[in-house]
PDB file of C-alpha atoms in Angstrom:
ATOM      1  CA  MET A   1      -8.477  36.611  85.292  1.00 24.00           C
ATOM      2  CA  SER A   2      -8.931  32.867  84.832  1.00 26.00           C
ATOM      3  CA  PHE A   3     -11.626  33.407  82.204  1.00 26.00           C
ATOM      4  CA  ILE A   4      -9.481  35.900  80.325  1.00 31.00           C
ATOM      5  CA  SER A   5      -6.457  33.607  80.347  1.00 29.00           C
ATOM      6  CA  SER A   6      -8.408  30.606  79.075  1.00 29.00           C
ATOM      7  CA  HIS A   7     -10.105  32.669  76.401  1.00 33.00           C
ATOM      8  CA  ILE A   8      -6.749  33.997  75.181  1.00 33.00           C
ATOM      9  CA  GLU A   9      -5.598  30.454  74.565  1.00 32.00           C
ATOM     10  CA  GLU A  10      -8.765  29.541  72.697  1.00 33.00           C
ATOM     11  CA  MET A  11      -8.713  32.590  70.403  1.00 35.00           C
ATOM     12  CA  SER A  12      -4.987  33.266  70.023  1.00 37.00           C
ATOM     13  CA  SER A  13      -5.112  33.174  66.216  1.00 38.00           C
ATOM     14  CA  VAL A  14      -7.737  35.911  66.111  1.00 45.00           C
ATOM     15  CA  LEU A  15      -7.928  37.909  69.308  1.00 48.00           C
ATOM     16  CA  SER A  16      -5.914  38.644  72.402  1.00 48.00           C
ATOM     17  CA  TYR A  17      -7.181  39.962  75.721  1.00 48.00           C
ATOM     18  CA  ILE A  18      -4.854  42.006  77.899  1.00 51.00           C
ATOM     19  CA  VAL A  19      -5.164  43.275  81.457  1.00 49.00           C
ATOM     20  CA  SER A  20      -2.421  45.139  83.398  1.00 49.00           C
ATOM     21  CA  ASP A  21       0.362  44.206  81.017  1.00 60.00           C
ATOM     22  CA  THR A  22       3.447  45.932  79.578  1.00 67.00           C
ATOM     23  CA  VAL A  23       5.070  44.678  76.380  1.00 72.00           C
ATOM     24  CA  GLU A  24       8.489  45.724  75.109  1.00 79.00           C
ATOM     25  CA  THR A  25       8.891  47.038  71.578  1.00 88.00           C
ATOM     26  CA  HIS A  26       8.312  44.296  69.018  1.00 88.00           C
ATOM     27  CA  ALA A  27       7.054  43.813  65.455  1.00 90.00           C
ATOM     28  CA  HIS A  28       5.336  41.036  63.495  1.00 89.00           C
ATOM     29  CA  PRO A  29       3.830  40.450  60.023  1.00 90.00           C
ATOM     30  CA  ARG A  30       0.218  40.772  61.192  1.00 88.00           C
ATOM     31  CA  ALA A  31      -1.562  44.062  61.767  1.00 89.00           C
ATOM     32  CA  HIS A  32      -3.600  44.966  64.848  1.00 87.00           C
ATOM     33  CA  ILE A  33      -6.975  46.590  65.335  1.00 89.00           C
ATOM     34  CA  ILE A  34      -7.081  47.648  68.985  1.00 89.00           C
ATOM     35  CA  LEU A  35     -10.347  48.238  70.813  1.00 88.00           C
ATOM     36  CA  PRO A  36     -10.068  49.247  74.499  1.00 88.00           C
ATOM     37  CA  VAL A  37     -12.973  47.919  76.553  1.00 85.00           C
ATOM     38  CA  GLU A  38     -12.230  49.790  79.768  1.00 81.00           C
ATOM     39  CA  LYS A  39      -9.805  52.468  80.946  1.00 83.00           C
ATOM     40  CA  THR A  40      -6.903  53.693  78.798  1.00 87.00           C
ATOM     41  CA  TYR A  41      -4.587  51.777  76.459  1.00 88.00           C
ATOM     42  CA  TYR A  42      -1.145  53.307  75.882  1.00 90.00           C
ATOM     43  CA  ILE A  43       0.701  52.443  72.692  1.00 91.00           C
ATOM     44  CA  ARG A  44       3.781  53.743  70.894  1.00 90.00           C
ATOM     45  CA  PHE A  45       4.409  53.204  67.180  1.00 88.00           C
ATOM     46  CA  GLY A  46       5.432  55.205  64.158  1.00 85.00           C
ATOM     47  CA  GLY A  47       7.413  57.586  66.384  1.00 86.00           C
ATOM     48  CA  ARG A  48       4.329  58.695  68.336  1.00 89.00           C
ATOM     49  CA  ASP A  49       2.639  57.909  71.639  1.00 91.00           C
ATOM     50  CA  TYR A  50      -1.116  57.351  71.750  1.00 91.00           C
ATOM     51  CA  GLU A  51      -3.558  57.154  74.645  1.00 91.00           C
ATOM     52  CA  LEU A  52      -6.606  55.229  73.478  1.00 92.00           C
ATOM     53  CA  THR A  53      -9.896  55.475  75.324  1.00 92.00           C
ATOM     54  CA  PRO A  54     -12.860  53.089  74.969  1.00 91.00           C
ATOM     55  CA  ARG A  55     -14.271  55.664  72.544  1.00 92.00           C
ATOM     56  CA  GLN A  56     -11.443  55.062  70.062  1.00 93.00           C
ATOM     57  CA  ILE A  57     -10.020  52.366  67.787  1.00 92.00           C
ATOM     58  CA  ALA A  58      -6.399  52.097  66.628  1.00 91.00           C
ATOM     59  CA  PHE A  59      -4.820  50.380  63.636  1.00 91.00           C
ATOM     60  CA  VAL A  60      -1.191  49.249  63.902  1.00 91.00           C
ATOM     61  CA  PRO A  61       0.267  48.366  60.465  1.00 90.00           C
ATOM     62  CA  PRO A  62       2.108  45.078  59.915  1.00 91.00           C
ATOM     63  CA  ASN A  63       5.857  44.962  60.567  1.00 91.00           C
ATOM     64  CA  VAL A  64       5.805  48.271  62.475  1.00 91.00           C
ATOM     65  CA  PRO A  65       7.656  48.216  65.841  1.00 92.00           C
ATOM     66  CA  HIS A  66       5.302  48.999  68.708  1.00 91.00           C
ATOM     67  CA  ALA A  67       5.037  48.763  72.476  1.00 90.00           C
ATOM     68  CA  TYR A  68       1.984  49.020  74.683  1.00 87.00           C
ATOM     69  CA  ARG A  69       0.678  49.147  78.226  1.00 86.00           C
ATOM     70  CA  CYS A  70      -2.847  48.970  79.538  1.00 82.00           C
ATOM     71  CA  ASN A  71      -4.597  48.907  82.886  1.00 74.00           C
ATOM     72  CA  GLY A  72      -7.916  47.486  81.761  1.00 76.00           C
ATOM     73  CA  LEU A  73      -9.432  44.939  79.418  1.00 80.00           C
ATOM     74  CA  THR A  74      -8.510  45.525  75.773  1.00 83.00           C
ATOM     75  CA  VAL A  75      -9.386  43.459  72.709  1.00 83.00           C
ATOM     76  CA  THR A  76      -6.976  43.208  69.796  1.00 83.00           C
ATOM     77  CA  LEU A  77      -7.793  41.800  66.376  1.00 80.00           C
ATOM     78  CA  ASN A  78      -4.790  40.121  64.792  1.00 82.00           C
ATOM     79  CA  VAL A  79      -5.287  40.915  61.097  1.00 83.00           C
ATOM     80  CA  PRO A  80      -3.454  38.503  58.732  1.00 82.00           C
ATOM     81  CA  ALA A  81      -0.953  40.275  56.491  1.00 82.00           C
ATOM     82  CA  GLU A  82      -2.605  38.882  53.354  1.00 80.00           C
ATOM     83  CA  MET A  83      -5.888  40.530  54.326  1.00 80.00           C
ATOM     84  CA  VAL A  84      -4.378  44.030  54.375  1.00 83.00           C
ATOM     85  CA  LYS A  85      -4.401  45.247  50.776  1.00 79.00           C
ATOM     86  CA  PRO A  86      -1.937  48.006  49.802  1.00 77.00           C
ATOM     87  CA  GLU A  87      -4.736  50.534  49.365  1.00 74.00           C
ATOM     88  CA  ASP A  88      -6.198  49.552  52.758  1.00 81.00           C
ATOM     89  CA  LEU A  89      -2.801  49.966  54.362  1.00 83.00           C
ATOM     90  CA  THR A  90      -2.469  53.497  53.015  1.00 79.00           C
ATOM     91  CA  LEU A  91      -5.934  54.500  54.226  1.00 79.00           C
ATOM     92  CA  LEU A  92      -5.623  52.971  57.681  1.00 84.00           C
ATOM     93  CA  THR A  93      -2.050  54.130  58.298  1.00 83.00           C
ATOM     94  CA  GLU A  94      -2.991  57.704  57.464  1.00 79.00           C
ATOM     95  CA  ASN A  95      -5.924  57.414  59.894  1.00 82.00           C
ATOM     96  CA  CYS A  96      -4.461  55.096  62.521  1.00 89.00           C
ATOM     97  CA  VAL A  97      -6.594  56.333  65.449  1.00 91.00           C
ATOM     98  CA  VAL A  98     -10.337  56.626  64.899  1.00 89.00           C
ATOM     99  CA  ASP A  99     -12.985  58.128  67.161  1.00 92.00           C
ATOM    100  CA  ILE A 100     -16.030  55.877  67.478  1.00 91.00           C
ATOM    101  CA  ASP A 101     -18.959  57.701  65.904  1.00 88.00           C
ATOM    102  CA  GLU A 102     -22.633  56.726  65.880  1.00 86.00           C
ATOM    103  CA  LYS A 103     -22.159  54.428  62.876  1.00 82.00           C
ATOM    104  CA  LEU A 104     -19.446  52.437  64.635  1.00 89.00           C
ATOM    105  CA  GLU A 105     -20.877  52.583  68.144  1.00 90.00           C
ATOM    106  CA  LEU A 106     -23.433  49.781  67.806  1.00 89.00           C
ATOM    107  CA  LEU A 107     -20.851  47.451  66.271  1.00 89.00           C
ATOM    108  CA  THR A 108     -18.109  48.183  68.799  1.00 89.00           C
ATOM    109  CA  ASP A 109     -20.541  47.919  71.729  1.00 88.00           C
ATOM    110  CA  LEU A 110     -21.654  44.514  70.450  1.00 86.00           C
ATOM    111  CA  ILE A 111     -18.046  43.345  70.133  1.00 83.00           C
ATOM    112  CA  LYS A 112     -17.189  44.543  73.649  1.00 80.00           C
ATOM    113  CA  GLN A 113     -20.137  42.635  75.063  1.00 80.00           C
ATOM    114  CA  GLU A 114     -19.562  39.425  73.141  1.00 78.00           C
ATOM    115  CA  VAL A 115     -15.824  39.083  73.741  1.00 74.00           C
ATOM    116  CA  GLN A 116     -16.609  38.778  77.448  1.00 71.00           C
ATOM    117  CA  ASP A 117     -19.162  36.010  76.899  1.00 72.00           C
ATOM    118  CA  PRO A 118     -17.495  32.556  77.113  1.00 64.00           C
ATOM    119  CA  GLU A 119     -20.311  31.027  75.056  1.00 66.00           C
ATOM    120  CA  ILE A 120     -19.632  33.184  71.994  1.00 61.00           C
ATOM    121  CA  GLY A 121     -17.750  31.177  69.368  1.00 59.00           C
ATOM    122  CA  ASN A 122     -14.488  32.002  67.648  1.00 62.00           C
ATOM    123  CA  GLU A 123     -16.078  32.309  64.189  1.00 66.00           C
ATOM    124  CA  SER A 124     -18.768  34.733  65.367  1.00 71.00           C
ATOM    125  CA  LEU A 125     -16.133  37.053  66.807  1.00 72.00           C
ATOM    126  CA  ARG A 126     -13.964  36.703  63.732  1.00 73.00           C
ATOM    127  CA  TYR A 127     -16.781  37.852  61.452  1.00 78.00           C
ATOM    128  CA  LEU A 128     -17.640  40.775  63.724  1.00 81.00           C
ATOM    129  CA  PHE A 129     -14.067  42.002  63.711  1.00 78.00           C
ATOM    130  CA  TYR A 130     -13.606  41.553  59.981  1.00 80.00           C
ATOM    131  CA  TYR A 131     -16.800  43.519  59.477  1.00 84.00           C
ATOM    132  CA  LEU A 132     -15.290  46.233  61.668  1.00 87.00           C
ATOM    133  CA  TYR A 133     -12.158  46.164  59.512  1.00 85.00           C
ATOM    134  CA  ASP A 134     -14.261  46.667  56.380  1.00 84.00           C
ATOM    135  CA  ARG A 135     -16.124  49.581  57.968  1.00 85.00           C
ATOM    136  CA  LEU A 136     -12.849  51.294  58.940  1.00 85.00           C
ATOM    137  CA  VAL A 137     -11.541  50.977  55.380  1.00 84.00           C
ATOM    138  CA  GLU A 138     -14.814  52.216  53.919  1.00 83.00           C
ATOM    139  CA  ARG A 139     -14.816  55.231  56.238  1.00 83.00           C
ATOM    140  CA  TYR A 140     -11.627  56.637  54.710  1.00 81.00           C
ATOM    141  CA  ARG A 141     -12.007  55.486  51.121  1.00 84.00           C
ATOM    142  CA  ALA A 142     -12.018  58.398  48.655  1.00 88.00           C
ATOM    143  CA  PRO A 143     -15.492  59.276  47.303  1.00 92.00           C
ATOM    144  CA  SER A 144     -14.676  58.001  43.820  1.00 95.00           C
ATOM    145  CA  LEU A 145     -13.451  54.709  45.266  1.00 91.00           C
ATOM    146  CA  ARG A 146     -16.677  54.355  47.237  1.00 89.00           C
ATOM    147  CA  HIS A 147     -18.525  54.968  43.968  1.00 94.00           C
ATOM    148  CA  ILE A 148     -16.513  52.246  42.233  1.00 95.00           C
ATOM    149  CA  HIS A 149     -17.197  49.720  44.994  1.00 91.00           C
ATOM    150  CA  ALA A 150     -20.905  50.524  44.973  1.00 91.00           C
ATOM    151  CA  ASN A 151     -21.265  50.428  41.175  1.00 95.00           C
ATOM    152  CA  TYR A 152     -18.486  48.119  39.926  1.00 95.00           C
ATOM    153  CA  ALA A 153     -20.926  46.014  37.872  1.00 96.00           C
ATOM    154  CA  GLY A 154     -22.156  49.000  35.862  1.00 95.00           C
ATOM    155  CA  ARG A 155     -20.612  51.410  33.390  1.00 94.00           C
ATOM    156  CA  ILE A 156     -18.136  53.737  35.090  1.00 96.00           C
ATOM    157  CA  SER A 157     -16.349  56.438  33.117  1.00 96.00           C
ATOM    158  CA  ILE A 158     -13.165  58.303  34.006  1.00 96.00           C
ATOM    159  CA  ALA A 159     -15.043  61.579  33.505  1.00 96.00           C
ATOM    160  CA  GLU A 160     -17.646  60.477  36.049  1.00 97.00           C
ATOM    161  CA  LEU A 161     -15.013  59.503  38.626  1.00 97.00           C
ATOM    162  CA  ALA A 162     -12.989  62.664  38.032  1.00 97.00           C
ATOM    163  CA  ALA A 163     -16.076  64.820  38.561  1.00 97.00           C
ATOM    164  CA  ILE A 164     -16.723  63.136  41.925  1.00 96.00           C
ATOM    165  CA  GLU A 165     -13.264  64.214  43.122  1.00 95.00           C
ATOM    166  CA  GLY A 166     -13.439  67.603  41.388  1.00 96.00           C
ATOM    167  CA  TYR A 167     -10.515  66.842  39.052  1.00 96.00           C
ATOM    168  CA  SER A 168      -9.999  66.830  35.314  1.00 96.00           C
ATOM    169  CA  ALA A 169      -9.914  63.353  33.738  1.00 96.00           C
ATOM    170  CA  PRO A 170      -6.122  63.362  33.023  1.00 96.00           C
ATOM    171  CA  TYR A 171      -5.302  64.662  36.517  1.00 96.00           C
ATOM    172  CA  TYR A 172      -7.645  62.115  38.105  1.00 96.00           C
ATOM    173  CA  THR A 173      -5.979  59.220  36.268  1.00 96.00           C
ATOM    174  CA  ASP A 174      -2.542  60.327  37.489  1.00 96.00           C
ATOM    175  CA  TRP A 175      -3.872  60.906  41.031  1.00 93.00           C
ATOM    176  CA  PHE A 176      -5.537  57.496  41.097  1.00 93.00           C
ATOM    177  CA  LYS A 177      -2.416  55.693  39.894  1.00 91.00           C
ATOM    178  CA  LYS A 178      -0.253  57.360  42.541  1.00 88.00           C
ATOM    179  CA  LYS A 179      -2.786  56.497  45.236  1.00 84.00           C
ATOM    180  CA  MET A 180      -3.726  52.960  44.190  1.00 85.00           C
ATOM    181  CA  GLY A 181      -0.755  51.786  42.107  1.00 85.00           C
ATOM    182  CA  CYS A 182      -2.811  51.201  38.962  1.00 91.00           C
ATOM    183  CA  ILE A 183      -5.142  53.060  36.610  1.00 95.00           C
ATOM    184  CA  PRO A 184      -8.924  53.070  37.308  1.00 96.00           C
ATOM    185  CA  SER A 185      -9.827  50.520  34.616  1.00 96.00           C
ATOM    186  CA  GLU A 186      -7.317  48.034  36.047  1.00 95.00           C
ATOM    187  CA  TYR A 187      -8.663  48.565  39.558  1.00 94.00           C
ATOM    188  CA  ILE A 188     -12.241  48.007  38.394  1.00 96.00           C
ATOM    189  CA  GLN A 189     -11.232  44.840  36.554  1.00 96.00           C
ATOM    190  CA  VAL A 190      -9.515  43.391  39.621  1.00 94.00           C
ATOM    191  CA  LEU A 191     -12.462  44.339  41.837  1.00 93.00           C
ATOM    192  CA  ARG A 192     -14.898  42.632  39.454  1.00 96.00           C
ATOM    193  CA  ILE A 193     -12.787  39.482  39.417  1.00 95.00           C
ATOM    194  CA  GLU A 194     -12.533  39.442  43.213  1.00 92.00           C
ATOM    195  CA  LYS A 195     -16.328  39.656  43.392  1.00 93.00           C
ATOM    196  CA  ALA A 196     -16.586  36.906  40.779  1.00 95.00           C
ATOM    197  CA  LYS A 197     -14.293  34.667  42.832  1.00 94.00           C
ATOM    198  CA  GLU A 198     -16.580  35.090  45.838  1.00 90.00           C
ATOM    199  CA  ILE A 199     -19.588  34.020  43.752  1.00 94.00           C
ATOM    200  CA  LEU A 200     -17.734  31.075  42.220  1.00 94.00           C
ATOM    201  CA  ASN A 201     -16.666  29.937  45.693  1.00 89.00           C
ATOM    202  CA  THR A 202     -20.102  30.152  47.253  1.00 89.00           C
ATOM    203  CA  THR A 203     -22.653  29.335  44.518  1.00 92.00           C
ATOM    204  CA  HIS A 204     -23.282  26.990  41.607  1.00 92.00           C
ATOM    205  CA  TYR A 205     -24.233  29.742  39.167  1.00 95.00           C
ATOM    206  CA  ARG A 206     -23.219  29.277  35.548  1.00 95.00           C
ATOM    207  CA  VAL A 207     -20.130  31.157  34.466  1.00 96.00           C
ATOM    208  CA  LEU A 208     -22.303  33.350  32.239  1.00 96.00           C
ATOM    209  CA  ASP A 209     -24.507  34.265  35.202  1.00 96.00           C
ATOM    210  CA  VAL A 210     -21.430  35.174  37.243  1.00 97.00           C
ATOM    211  CA  ALA A 211     -20.112  37.278  34.364  1.00 97.00           C
ATOM    212  CA  LEU A 212     -23.347  39.237  34.129  1.00 97.00           C
ATOM    213  CA  GLN A 213     -23.465  39.829  37.882  1.00 96.00           C
ATOM    214  CA  VAL A 214     -20.013  41.433  37.973  1.00 97.00           C
ATOM    215  CA  GLY A 215     -20.383  43.615  34.901  1.00 96.00           C
ATOM    216  CA  TYR A 216     -19.376  41.608  31.830  1.00 97.00           C
ATOM    217  CA  ALA A 217     -21.712  41.403  28.843  1.00 94.00           C
ATOM    218  CA  ASN A 218     -20.623  37.939  27.741  1.00 95.00           C
ATOM    219  CA  CYS A 219     -18.646  34.884  28.785  1.00 95.00           C
ATOM    220  CA  SER A 220     -15.660  35.397  26.523  1.00 96.00           C
ATOM    221  CA  SER A 221     -14.784  38.870  27.845  1.00 96.00           C
ATOM    222  CA  PHE A 222     -15.249  37.652  31.417  1.00 97.00           C
ATOM    223  CA  VAL A 223     -13.035  34.595  30.902  1.00 97.00           C
ATOM    224  CA  ARG A 224     -10.301  36.749  29.312  1.00 97.00           C
ATOM    225  CA  ALA A 225     -10.394  39.202  32.211  1.00 97.00           C
ATOM    226  CA  PHE A 226     -10.506  36.442  34.827  1.00 97.00           C
ATOM    227  CA  LYS A 227      -7.499  34.683  33.315  1.00 96.00           C
ATOM    228  CA  ALA A 228      -5.579  37.966  33.007  1.00 96.00           C
ATOM    229  CA  VAL A 229      -6.015  38.587  36.744  1.00 95.00           C
ATOM    230  CA  THR A 230      -5.739  35.059  38.159  1.00 95.00           C
ATOM    231  CA  GLY A 231      -3.847  33.088  35.524  1.00 95.00           C
ATOM    232  CA  ILE A 232      -6.629  30.485  35.245  1.00 96.00           C
ATOM    233  CA  THR A 233     -10.163  30.290  33.859  1.00 96.00           C
ATOM    234  CA  PRO A 234     -13.285  30.597  36.037  1.00 96.00           C
ATOM    235  CA  ASP A 235     -14.058  26.895  35.515  1.00 95.00           C
ATOM    236  CA  SER A 236     -10.537  25.913  36.601  1.00 94.00           C
ATOM    237  CA  TYR A 237     -10.788  28.177  39.625  1.00 95.00           C
ATOM    238  CA  ARG A 238     -14.051  26.573  40.687  1.00 92.00           C
ATOM    239  CA  ARG A 239     -12.787  23.012  40.093  1.00 89.00           C
ATOM    240  CA  GLN A 240      -9.688  23.653  42.176  1.00 87.00           C
ATOM    241  CA  GLY A 241     -11.841  24.927  45.019  1.00 73.00           C
ATOM    242  CA  VAL A 242      -9.540  27.931  45.481  1.00 51.00           C
ATOM    243  CA  LYS A 243     -10.199  29.828  48.715  1.00 48.00           C
ATOM    244  CA  ASP A 244      -8.473  33.176  49.138  1.00 48.00           C
TER     245      ASP A 244
END
């Protein structure tokens, strides 16, 4: 218990470790990803009761009242509200309890081992859990969205995306807007700019090189799109050292 208590203090901004605890109903701006390590974790939220085994993962949305009880070690990722995009929230809320399949098993087993190792650093655990978050989102992303994320730098037509979902082009556009809050071309533009921001933050590539990597044929179209999304130019973004 002494190790667990000390480790809670060290990692409170990222993870919490709970043994034999009962918490009254509460809510907070951050979301939770809950990964039982041993025994059963009982949680109530969204008007339902859940019994999570070590073969399952749960997602609790931000600002949702919840209460829990557990009789064994459980690891909880505290996901910052700004990290949970609206489309992620829809996907994860609709699929709030996930069985651990073969694709997730290696990752979750690694996390369960490393959270109990006092020599594992905060940043290493943070990256493992954020990778888990990405895998959960990817698991429930619609096929056409997976196609967009895999091919955002290339040419993507509405007809192509509609065919992936088995819809007509007009129906697909309406379906996409209801699901994502914007039309496909707007989503692709924002995705390209988010990828461009990552490159600008982590490399010294020329703006033209960044533009080409994320799907723009020339600097001027890239700069226009970047400014439309962020309000500033790529050069200004890089000079300001913006970190999202």
